[in-house]
Structure formats: structure tokens, C-alpha cells
XYZ file of C-alpha atoms in Angstrom:
328
model
C 0.124 0.104 -0.114
C 1.408 3.394 -0.921
C 2.166 6.048 2.233
C -0.176 7.693 3.273
C -3.476 5.785 2.872
C -5.925 5.403 5.393
C -6.211 1.771 7.546
C -8.646 0.564 9.530
C -5.901 0.538 12.577
C -4.953 4.425 11.483
C -8.320 5.566 11.660
C -9.134 4.059 15.289
C -6.484 5.813 16.150
C -7.251 9.121 14.740
C -10.529 8.313 16.355
C -9.270 7.774 20.025
C -7.067 10.824 19.949
C -9.963 13.010 18.711
C -11.973 10.962 21.617
C -9.064 11.816 24.407
C -8.508 15.689 23.395
C -12.340 15.802 23.776
C -12.263 14.923 26.979
C -9.299 16.777 28.230
C -11.612 19.707 26.827
C -14.457 18.374 29.218
C -12.346 17.600 32.169
C -10.698 21.550 31.135
C -13.910 23.348 30.847
C -15.126 21.516 34.092
C -12.037 22.531 35.792
C -12.791 26.006 34.486
C -16.290 25.750 36.365
C -14.627 24.322 39.133
C -11.922 27.634 39.097
C -15.103 30.204 38.720
C -16.642 28.252 41.162
C -13.438 29.430 43.853
C -13.633 32.659 42.549
C -17.210 32.981 43.537
C -16.285 31.343 46.950
C -14.073 33.974 47.340
C -15.772 36.582 46.258
C -18.115 35.558 48.648
C -15.263 35.533 51.841
C -14.495 38.482 50.509
C -17.890 40.415 50.711
C -18.596 38.538 53.954
C -15.359 40.169 55.190
C -16.209 43.771 53.886
C -19.591 43.026 55.552
C -17.499 42.270 58.320
C -14.854 45.306 57.919
C -18.367 47.651 57.450
C -19.358 46.204 61.560
C -16.011 46.911 62.728
C -16.293 50.249 61.053
C -19.430 51.072 62.719
C -18.516 49.625 66.006
C -15.486 51.781 65.367
C -17.680 55.031 64.809
C -19.289 54.281 68.033
C -15.795 54.268 69.559
C -14.645 57.328 67.817
C -17.272 58.915 69.665
C -15.623 57.986 73.393
C -12.069 58.582 71.755
C -10.999 61.111 69.080
C -7.504 60.112 68.895
C -8.002 56.183 68.916
C -11.027 56.670 66.131
C -8.409 58.744 63.884
C -6.121 55.343 63.723
C -8.808 53.018 63.931
C -10.419 55.100 61.152
C -6.955 55.042 58.937
C -6.628 51.048 60.242
C -10.212 50.618 58.854
C -9.371 52.549 55.359
C -6.048 50.754 54.631
C -8.081 47.052 55.054
C -11.368 48.251 52.779
C -8.649 49.063 50.314
C -7.272 46.571 50.514
C -10.177 44.624 50.365
C -11.318 46.217 47.772
C -8.296 45.874 45.768
C -8.567 41.716 46.043
C -12.280 42.221 45.079
C -11.277 44.079 41.987
C -9.043 41.556 41.492
C -10.694 38.516 42.048
C -13.740 40.118 40.151
C -10.833 40.626 36.994
C -9.268 36.926 37.345
C -13.239 35.536 36.701
C -13.643 37.567 33.930
C -10.475 36.343 32.282
C -11.687 32.872 33.734
C -15.156 33.353 31.958
C -13.553 34.473 28.609
C -11.195 31.500 28.748
C -14.219 29.150 29.243
C -15.797 30.663 26.543
C -13.111 30.151 24.323
C -12.627 26.516 25.782
C -16.753 25.868 24.921
C -16.050 27.390 21.115
C -12.534 25.352 20.510
C -14.596 22.166 22.197
C -17.619 22.332 20.193
C -15.498 23.181 16.458
C -13.312 19.706 17.898
C -16.740 18.172 17.966
C -18.004 19.431 15.096
C -14.865 18.169 12.647
C -14.817 15.255 14.899
C -18.658 14.515 13.777
C -17.445 15.214 10.167
C -14.573 13.075 10.396
C -16.965 10.355 11.605
C -19.494 10.946 8.480
C -16.709 10.754 6.082
C -14.740 7.512 7.646
C -18.483 5.627 7.239
C -18.814 7.031 3.951
C -15.504 5.857 2.974
C -15.645 2.420 5.476
C -18.874 2.016 2.918
C -16.672 2.420 -0.609
C -14.147 0.128 1.100
C -17.315 -2.372 1.624
C -18.514 -2.221 -2.275
C -15.149 -2.488 -3.924
C -14.638 -5.570 -1.686
C -18.017 -7.073 -3.072
C -17.040 -6.210 -5.671
C -13.668 -8.084 -5.459
C -15.291 -11.198 -4.282
C -17.597 -10.928 -7.208
C -15.012 -11.188 -9.379
C -13.545 -13.937 -7.199
C -16.297 -15.868 -7.679
C -16.527 -15.477 -11.300
C -12.505 -15.774 -11.506
C -13.198 -19.204 -9.406
C -16.381 -20.299 -12.591
C -14.877 -19.533 -15.509
C -11.317 -21.105 -13.854
C -13.677 -24.031 -12.950
C -15.626 -23.988 -16.811
C -11.990 -23.908 -18.489
C -10.578 -26.554 -16.299
C -14.510 -28.462 -17.232
C -13.699 -27.412 -21.323
C -9.854 -29.065 -21.251
C -10.780 -32.247 -19.980
C -13.973 -32.324 -22.593
C -10.980 -31.612 -25.059
C -9.016 -33.977 -23.971
C -11.468 -36.196 -23.575
C -12.665 -35.532 -27.177
C -9.353 -35.502 -28.342
C -8.729 -39.317 -26.667
C -11.816 -40.527 -28.466
C -10.814 -38.796 -31.787
C -7.310 -40.740 -31.820
C -9.844 -43.828 -30.612
C -11.721 -42.960 -33.688
C -8.790 -42.638 -35.533
C -7.226 -46.022 -34.994
C -10.483 -47.444 -35.412
C -10.895 -46.065 -39.043
C -7.603 -47.231 -39.871
C -8.439 -50.716 -38.780
C -11.502 -50.544 -40.772
C -9.146 -49.253 -43.515
C -6.546 -51.708 -42.946
C -10.038 -54.612 -43.433
C -11.183 -52.217 -46.503
C -7.603 -52.862 -48.092
C -7.786 -56.783 -46.622
C -11.481 -57.025 -47.774
C -9.947 -55.447 -51.755
C -6.924 -57.736 -51.572
C -9.338 -60.663 -51.347
C -11.500 -59.603 -53.452
C -8.634 -59.057 -56.096
C -7.643 -62.786 -55.462
C -11.257 -64.027 -55.594
C -11.174 -62.319 -59.217
C -7.770 -63.841 -59.912
C -9.321 -67.670 -58.932
C -12.320 -66.746 -61.309
C -10.445 -66.326 -64.648
C -12.137 -69.448 -65.820
C -15.538 -67.710 -65.511
C -16.076 -65.685 -69.043
C -15.364 -61.789 -67.911
C -15.642 -62.221 -63.998
C -12.336 -61.256 -63.163
C -12.145 -57.564 -64.979
C -15.683 -56.691 -63.340
C -14.538 -58.094 -60.349
C -10.898 -56.262 -60.146
C -12.833 -53.333 -61.464
C -15.189 -53.805 -58.351
C -12.537 -53.533 -56.130
C -10.845 -50.507 -57.672
C -13.951 -48.383 -57.763
C -15.419 -50.226 -54.456
C -16.843 -46.454 -53.781
C -19.396 -47.354 -56.574
C -23.390 -47.666 -55.794
C -25.290 -50.604 -54.750
C -27.583 -50.499 -57.942
C -24.382 -50.783 -60.356
C -23.343 -53.832 -58.310
C -26.733 -55.056 -58.116
C -26.076 -54.839 -61.769
C -22.675 -56.702 -61.966
C -24.116 -59.228 -60.063
C -27.138 -60.007 -61.906
C -24.891 -59.841 -65.480
C -22.797 -62.293 -62.995
C -25.919 -64.648 -61.829
C -26.795 -64.970 -65.618
C -22.887 -65.328 -67.088
C -22.658 -68.604 -64.997
C -26.238 -69.685 -65.607
C -25.333 -71.632 -68.933
C -22.637 -73.093 -67.275
C -23.724 -77.030 -65.688
C -21.990 -79.747 -63.032
C -19.284 -78.612 -60.582
C -17.919 -75.832 -62.579
C -21.450 -74.097 -62.421
C -21.637 -75.116 -58.593
C -18.030 -73.847 -58.120
C -18.530 -70.690 -59.749
C -21.611 -70.322 -57.731
C -19.907 -70.211 -54.823
C -16.850 -68.119 -55.761
C -19.386 -65.775 -57.499
C -21.170 -65.874 -53.479
C -18.399 -64.909 -52.029
C -17.161 -62.246 -54.176
C -20.779 -60.575 -53.426
C -20.482 -61.239 -49.822
C -17.085 -59.203 -49.425
C -17.855 -56.901 -51.935
C -21.123 -56.447 -49.817
C -19.164 -55.891 -46.453
C -16.469 -53.999 -48.452
C -19.498 -51.152 -49.633
C -20.901 -51.377 -45.819
C -17.301 -50.673 -43.996
C -16.725 -48.070 -46.918
C -20.453 -46.616 -45.941
C -19.638 -46.654 -41.990
C -16.088 -45.422 -42.721
C -17.624 -42.052 -45.054
C -20.137 -42.145 -41.801
C -17.599 -41.549 -39.113
C -15.770 -39.187 -41.124
C -18.680 -36.672 -41.223
C -18.997 -37.186 -37.332
C -15.546 -36.440 -37.160
C -16.015 -33.502 -39.342
C -19.272 -32.355 -36.971
C -16.764 -32.793 -34.071
C -14.055 -30.663 -35.015
C -16.388 -28.002 -36.634
C -18.161 -28.296 -33.060
C -14.676 -28.552 -31.319
C -13.670 -24.993 -33.028
C -17.157 -23.145 -32.730
C -16.289 -24.574 -28.650
C -13.039 -23.226 -28.635
C -14.214 -19.913 -30.154
C -17.047 -19.937 -27.212
C -14.059 -19.926 -24.585
C -11.996 -17.438 -26.380
C -14.999 -15.326 -25.962
C -15.496 -15.505 -22.357
C -12.089 -15.685 -21.377
C -11.674 -12.440 -23.535
C -15.213 -11.202 -21.321
C -13.612 -12.170 -18.221
C -9.958 -10.150 -19.389
C -12.491 -6.466 -19.916
C -13.907 -7.287 -16.738
C -11.134 -7.548 -14.786
C -9.443 -4.527 -16.752
C -12.580 -2.780 -15.608
C -12.653 -3.519 -12.106
C -8.544 -3.154 -11.900
C -9.651 0.770 -13.431
C -12.538 1.022 -10.674
C -10.264 0.397 -7.774
C -7.641 2.334 -9.352
C -10.021 5.373 -9.372
C -11.145 4.882 -5.742
C -7.886 4.507 -4.841
C -6.755 8.005 -6.601
C -10.330 9.555 -5.713
C -8.771 8.542 -1.958
C -5.617 10.022 -2.339
C -6.676 13.607 -3.535
C -9.446 13.400 -0.339
C -7.162 12.508 2.226
C -4.342 14.922 1.139
C -0.717 14.387 1.019
C -0.027 15.110 4.625
C -2.660 12.343 5.927
C -1.582 9.354 7.962
C -5.035 7.297 7.317
C -4.908 4.727 4.990
C -7.128 1.967 3.474
C -7.457 -1.325 6.346
C -9.977 -3.626 3.822
C -8.207 -6.742 2.606
C -9.311 -5.454 -0.900
C -6.423 -2.889 -0.743
C -3.747 -5.311 0.644
C -3.208 -6.142 -3.467
C -1.229 -2.369 -3.326
C 0.501 -2.578 -0.590
């Protein structure tokens, strides 16, 4: 985290410091009130002293009627005592006024501090709400990322399974191609053995070479073979018919194998197209996630810049949210 950013700990320390200062100001205000009370008590005592002096003065006035000299001396003493008491009362009143002014200033400062503390608490609450919102967004982004990672893992497993099946299908296709080749070789061998049947060998070689022709063409070839062999007799006819049946069975098996091979090739092409579409979808999802993460990062950067601007370069507070731990 950059230096100067607020944390929960520093915010708490600042709030505790402000609370302690407010308590000190309240204690000072209480002391000022106690001092004013003491001053009032002192003023009351001075007043009582003045009253006592007045009583003494009255007694002295009564006494001076008897003794003028003693009255003069006592008058001077009383005058001095009254002056001292007056000066003490004036000093006490001045001090009381000064203490009252100090108390007023202290109350004004306490009110200003209380207003600043309230404003700081409101600001801290707003910042905390923003941090909670940012943490919620980051948590949602993490959950979305975990979901996407799980989807990626599932897609990877599906792709591996598809590749495994494709390899198995390719191996099966190779086996079937070998089977087709073996059937073709068998057909060629059968054709070489059927040279005594006129025209059958060339038809069989043509059928083996062009085994992808339609079933109608093969049926016409077989019908021609049947018509050709129908004029033969005895054992030769039976052997030719048997060889013809074997050849027809081999050709049919070859045709079916080639059709199955064509079907599997078509299925593999469809699976390849589906895989390409899935890969495109995965790439699109990854792009969406990247854009979303970029937007979240931009949002966090803007919030951090806003906090830096509002707190100022000399601020000692910093966010304590775990969402900002990655910036430390």
C-alpha cells in the first residue's frame, strides 16, 4: 500500500486521539467551572469580609465618639483594610472575568472540535461503505473467476476426452481401412481365381478398384454374373456360384465398411466443427473475463486516486480493507 493511505488501525487511532482530546477539553471545562466556583466563593468570602469590616467600622464609629484619637487611628486602619479588600475584590472580579472568557473560548473550541469529529466520523463511514462495496465487487469477481476457471478445467477435460475419442476413432478408422484393404485384396484374389469365368475377373477387379460405386451398379454386376454363370453346368457351375457368392459377400462387406467409414468421417468433421465453435466460445468468455477484470482494476485505481485526493498528501490514515492489500 502506498504511504499515506488510510487503514482501519490508523483511523481508529485518530478517532481515539480525537475522543481523548475531547475528554481533555471537557475536563478543562470542568476545571474552569470549578475555578469559577472557587472565585465566586472567594468573592463571597471577600463580601463577608467587607461586611465584617463594615460592622467593625460601625463599631469603630461608635467607639470614636468616646475617643477621637483612637477613632482616627482606627479609621486609618479600617480605610487601609477596606482598600486592601477592594483591591482583592477587584483582582478577584478581573480574574473571574478572565476565567469566564477562557471558558467561553474553551467551549467554542470544544464545539469546533466536536463538529470536526462528527465530520470525520461521517467521512470515515462513507469511506468504509465504499470499501465494503469495493470488497463486494472484488469478491464477485473472484467468484466469477473461479467459475470461469472451473469451466476452463471442464472444457480442457472435455477437449482431452474429445481428443482421446478422436484418437480412438482414428485408430478404429485405420483398422477399418486396413479391413477394407484386406477385403479389396481378398476380392482381387477371388478375381484372379475366377479367370475361368469369362469376364468375371475384370468385373471383380473393377469392382475392387472402384468399390465406392453405388449399390445399384453392384447389383447389375451381380445380375450379369448370374446370367453368365447360369449357362454353365455341373461342378463348374456350383464352384462358380460359390465363388460368385463369396465375391458378392466380400463386395457387400467392403461397401458397408466404406459407408461406415464415410459416416465416421462425417461425424469427425462435425465434431471438429463443434470443437472449433467451443474453442471460439471459450476465447470469447476469456475476453469477457479479461475486460471485466480490466474494468474492476480501473475502478479500484479510480477509487484509490479519489481517496488519495480527498485525504491529501499529509494524511496518515489508510484503508484497512483486504481489497487494498494487493496495492501494498
